CSV table of C-alpha atoms in Angstrom, one decimal:
chain,number,residue,atom,x,y,z
A,586,MET,CA,19.0,-16.1,8.3
A,587,ALA,CA,16.9,-13.6,10.7
A,588,GLU,CA,15.1,-14.8,13.6
A,589,VAL,CA,10.9,-14.9,13.1
A,590,ARG,CA,9.2,-13.4,15.6
A,591,GLU,CA,5.6,-13.8,16.8
A,592,TRP,CA,3.3,-11.0,17.1
A,593,PRO,CA,2.6,-10.0,20.6
A,594,GLY,CA,0.5,-12.3,22.6
A,595,ASN,CA,-3.3,-11.7,23.7
A,596,ALA,CA,-2.3,-10.6,27.0
A,597,VAL,CA,-0.1,-8.1,26.1
A,598,VAL,CA,-2.6,-6.7,23.8
A,599,ALA,CA,-5.3,-6.9,26.2
A,600,ALA,CA,-3.0,-4.9,28.6
A,601,ALA,CA,-2.0,-2.2,26.3
A,602,GLN,CA,-5.9,-1.9,25.2
A,603,ASP,CA,-6.6,-1.2,29.1
A,604,GLY,CA,-3.9,1.6,28.4
A,605,ASP,CA,-0.9,0.0,30.1
A,606,VAL,CA,1.9,2.1,28.8
A,607,GLU,CA,4.7,-0.4,29.1
A,608,ALA,CA,2.3,-2.8,27.1
A,609,ILE,CA,1.7,-0.5,24.3
A,610,ALA,CA,5.3,0.0,24.4
A,611,ALA,CA,5.9,-3.9,24.3
A,612,LEU,CA,3.5,-4.0,21.6
A,613,VAL,CA,4.5,-1.5,19.2
A,614,SER,CA,8.1,-3.1,19.5
A,615,GLY,CA,6.7,-6.5,19.0
A,616,ALA,CA,4.9,-5.6,15.9
A,617,HIS,CA,7.1,-3.6,14.5
A,618,PRO,CA,9.2,-6.2,12.3
A,619,HIS,CA,6.0,-7.6,10.9
A,620,VAL,CA,4.6,-4.0,10.0
A,621,GLN,CA,7.7,-3.1,8.0
A,622,ARG,CA,7.4,-6.7,6.5
A,623,PHE,CA,3.9,-5.9,5.2
A,624,ALA,CA,4.7,-2.4,4.3
A,625,ARG,CA,7.9,-3.8,2.2
A,626,SER,CA,5.7,-6.2,0.2
A,627,LEU,CA,3.0,-3.7,-0.4
A,628,CYS,CA,4.5,-0.4,-1.2
A,629,ALA,CA,6.0,0.5,-4.7
A,630,THR,CA,9.1,2.2,-3.0
A,631,PRO,CA,11.4,1.6,0.1
A,632,GLU,CA,10.5,5.2,1.3
A,633,ASP,CA,6.6,4.5,0.8
A,634,ALA,CA,6.9,1.3,2.5
A,635,GLU,CA,8.9,3.1,6.1
A,636,ASP,CA,6.6,6.0,5.8
A,637,ALA,CA,4.0,3.4,5.7
A,638,ALA,CA,5.1,1.2,8.2
A,639,GLN,CA,6.1,4.3,10.5
A,640,GLU,CA,2.4,5.4,10.2
A,641,ALA,CA,1.0,2.0,11.0
A,642,LEU,CA,2.7,2.0,14.3
A,643,ILE,CA,1.5,5.4,14.9
A,644,ILE,CA,-2.1,4.4,14.4
A,645,LEU,CA,-1.4,1.3,16.4
A,646,TYR,CA,-0.5,3.4,19.3
A,647,ARG,CA,-2.9,5.6,19.4
A,648,LYS,CA,-6.0,3.5,18.5
A,649,ILE,CA,-5.0,0.2,20.3
A,650,GLY,CA,-8.4,0.8,22.4
A,651,MET,CA,-10.2,0.5,19.0
A,652,LEU,CA,-9.2,-3.1,18.3
A,653,ARG,CA,-12.4,-5.3,19.0
A,654,ALA,CA,-10.7,-8.7,19.4
A,655,THR,CA,-7.1,-9.2,21.0
A,656,GLY,CA,-6.3,-11.9,18.3
A,657,ALA,CA,-7.1,-9.8,15.4
A,658,LEU,CA,-3.9,-7.3,15.6
A,659,ALA,CA,-1.9,-9.1,12.6
A,660,SER,CA,-4.9,-8.5,10.1
A,661,TRP,CA,-6.0,-4.8,11.6
A,662,MET,CA,-2.2,-4.0,11.1
A,663,PHE,CA,-2.0,-5.6,7.8
A,664,ARG,CA,-5.2,-3.5,6.8
A,665,ILE,CA,-3.6,0.0,8.0
A,666,VAL,CA,-0.2,-1.2,6.4
A,667,ARG,CA,-2.3,-1.6,2.9
A,668,ASN,CA,-4.5,1.4,3.4
A,669,GLU,CA,-1.6,3.9,3.9
A,670,CYS,CA,0.2,2.0,0.7
A,671,LEU,CA,-2.7,2.8,-1.5
A,672,ARG,CA,-3.1,6.2,0.3
A,673,ARG,CA,0.6,7.3,-0.8
A,674,ALA,CA,0.4,5.6,-4.8
A,675,ARG,CA,-3.0,7.6,-4.9
A,676,PRO,CA,-1.9,10.6,-5.7
A,677,ALA,CA,0.2,10.0,-8.7
A,678,LEU,CA,-2.7,8.4,-10.2
A,679,ARG,CA,-4.8,11.5,-10.0
A,680,VAL,CA,-4.2,12.8,-13.4
A,681,ARG,CA,-7.4,14.6,-14.6
A,682,PRO,CA,-7.3,15.8,-17.9
A,683,GLU,CA,-8.9,18.9,-18.8
A,684,PRO,CA,-12.2,18.8,-20.7
A,685,HIS,CA,-12.0,19.1,-24.6
A,686,ASP,CA,-14.9,21.5,-24.7
A,687,GLY,CA,-13.8,23.8,-22.0
A,688,LEU,CA,-16.9,23.0,-19.8
A,689,SER,CA,-16.2,22.0,-16.2
A,690,ARG,CA,-16.4,18.2,-15.2
A,691,SER,CA,-20.2,17.3,-14.0
A,692,VAL,CA,-20.3,15.9,-10.2
A,693,GLU,CA,-21.5,12.1,-12.4
A,694,ASP,CA,-17.8,12.9,-14.0
A,695,GLU,CA,-16.2,13.3,-10.6
A,696,VAL,CA,-17.6,10.8,-9.3
A,697,LEU,CA,-16.7,8.1,-11.9
A,698,GLY,CA,-13.3,9.4,-12.3
A,699,ARG,CA,-13.0,8.5,-8.6
A,700,LEU,CA,-14.0,5.2,-8.8
A,701,GLU,CA,-11.8,4.5,-11.6
A,702,ALA,CA,-9.0,5.7,-9.6
A,703,GLY,CA,-10.2,3.6,-6.7
A,704,ARG,CA,-10.5,0.7,-9.2
A,705,VAL,CA,-7.1,1.2,-10.4
A,706,ALA,CA,-5.4,1.7,-7.1
A,707,GLU,CA,-7.1,-1.8,-5.5
A,708,ALA,CA,-5.9,-3.2,-9.2
A,709,ILE,CA,-2.6,-2.0,-8.6
A,710,ALA,CA,-2.4,-3.4,-4.3
A,711,ALA,CA,-3.6,-6.5,-5.8
A,712,LEU,CA,-0.2,-6.9,-8.0
A,713,PRO,CA,2.4,-9.4,-6.7
A,714,ALA,CA,4.8,-7.5,-5.2
A,715,ASP,CA,7.4,-7.4,-7.9
A,716,GLN,CA,4.9,-6.5,-10.5
A,717,ARG,CA,3.7,-3.7,-8.2
A,718,ARG,CA,7.2,-2.1,-7.8
A,719,VAL,CA,7.9,-2.1,-11.5
A,720,LEU,CA,4.6,-0.4,-12.6
A,721,ILE,CA,4.6,2.1,-10.0
A,722,MET,CA,8.3,3.5,-10.7
A,723,ARG,CA,7.6,3.4,-14.2
A,724,ASP,CA,4.6,4.3,-14.5
A,725,VAL,CA,3.6,6.1,-11.7
A,726,GLN,CA,6.8,8.0,-10.9
A,727,GLY,CA,8.1,8.1,-14.3
A,728,LEU,CA,11.2,6.8,-13.9
A,729,SER,CA,13.1,5.6,-17.0
A,730,GLY,CA,13.0,1.5,-17.8
A,731,ARG,CA,16.8,1.3,-17.0
A,732,THR,CA,16.5,3.2,-13.4
A,733,VAL,CA,14.1,1.0,-12.4
A,734,ALA,CA,15.8,-2.5,-13.7
A,735,ASP,CA,18.8,-1.1,-12.2
A,736,ARG,CA,17.4,-0.1,-8.7
A,737,LEU,CA,15.6,-3.6,-8.7
A,738,GLY,CA,18.5,-5.5,-9.8
A,739,LEU,CA,16.8,-6.9,-12.6
A,740,SER,CA,17.7,-6.8,-16.3
A,741,THR,CA,16.0,-4.5,-18.6
A,742,ALA,CA,14.3,-7.6,-20.2
A,743,ALA,CA,13.3,-8.8,-16.7
A,744,MET,CA,11.6,-5.5,-15.7
A,745,LYS,CA,9.9,-5.3,-19.1
A,746,SER,CA,8.5,-8.4,-18.7
A,747,ARG,CA,7.2,-7.6,-15.5
A,748,LEU,CA,5.8,-4.5,-16.5
A,749,HIS,CA,3.7,-5.8,-19.2
A,750,ARG,CA,2.3,-8.6,-16.9
A,751,ALA,CA,1.3,-5.8,-14.2
A,752,ARG,CA,-0.4,-3.6,-17.2
A,753,ALA,CA,-2.3,-6.2,-18.5
A,754,ALA,CA,-3.2,-7.2,-14.7
A,755,VAL,CA,-4.3,-4.0,-14.2
A,756,ARG,CA,-6.0,-3.5,-17.8
A,757,ALA,CA,-8.1,-6.8,-17.1
A,758,VAL,CA,-9.4,-5.3,-13.9
A,759,THR,CA,-10.0,-2.0,-14.9
A,760,VAL,CA,-11.1,-2.4,-18.6
A,761,GLY,CA,-12.6,-5.8,-18.3
A,762,GLY,CA,-14.6,-4.6,-15.1
A,763,GLU,CA,-13.5,-8.0,-13.7
A,764,ARG,CA,-13.0,-8.0,-9.5
């Protein structure tokens, strides 16, 4: 079993915030396994997880001075990774049907559409990782059920069960208006 490393300590974080180059390097290196773990649990695909983790570490490197409390590093990084995973999922969720009457959409319709897309993205992000992966691979990326099952090492029945639970959970939030 892999060794579980602790987050970099408050002294390293404080030194990094003050611009200490060695502390910044130690901070990014020490946060890397945790950020990757967050990304793998939140993103739909391993590729998105890797990209989100890399982007989060770049943000850490560039903006460590903006972190208000040295003890808040883990929660700050979790939010960054979550936002990156959501950002990567959103383009596929922006399917905009053409208006039936040929008229352009009103500003109100546009705003409502964006709010709905945001609610869907939040609902997907709130799903358990196993359901989120199946839903995104099947419904967002458009992969076949067999391909999704194979890539995730599942039987087709298990994949269908997870997909059904994920769709029902997203529908409950977006159609039912629950939060």
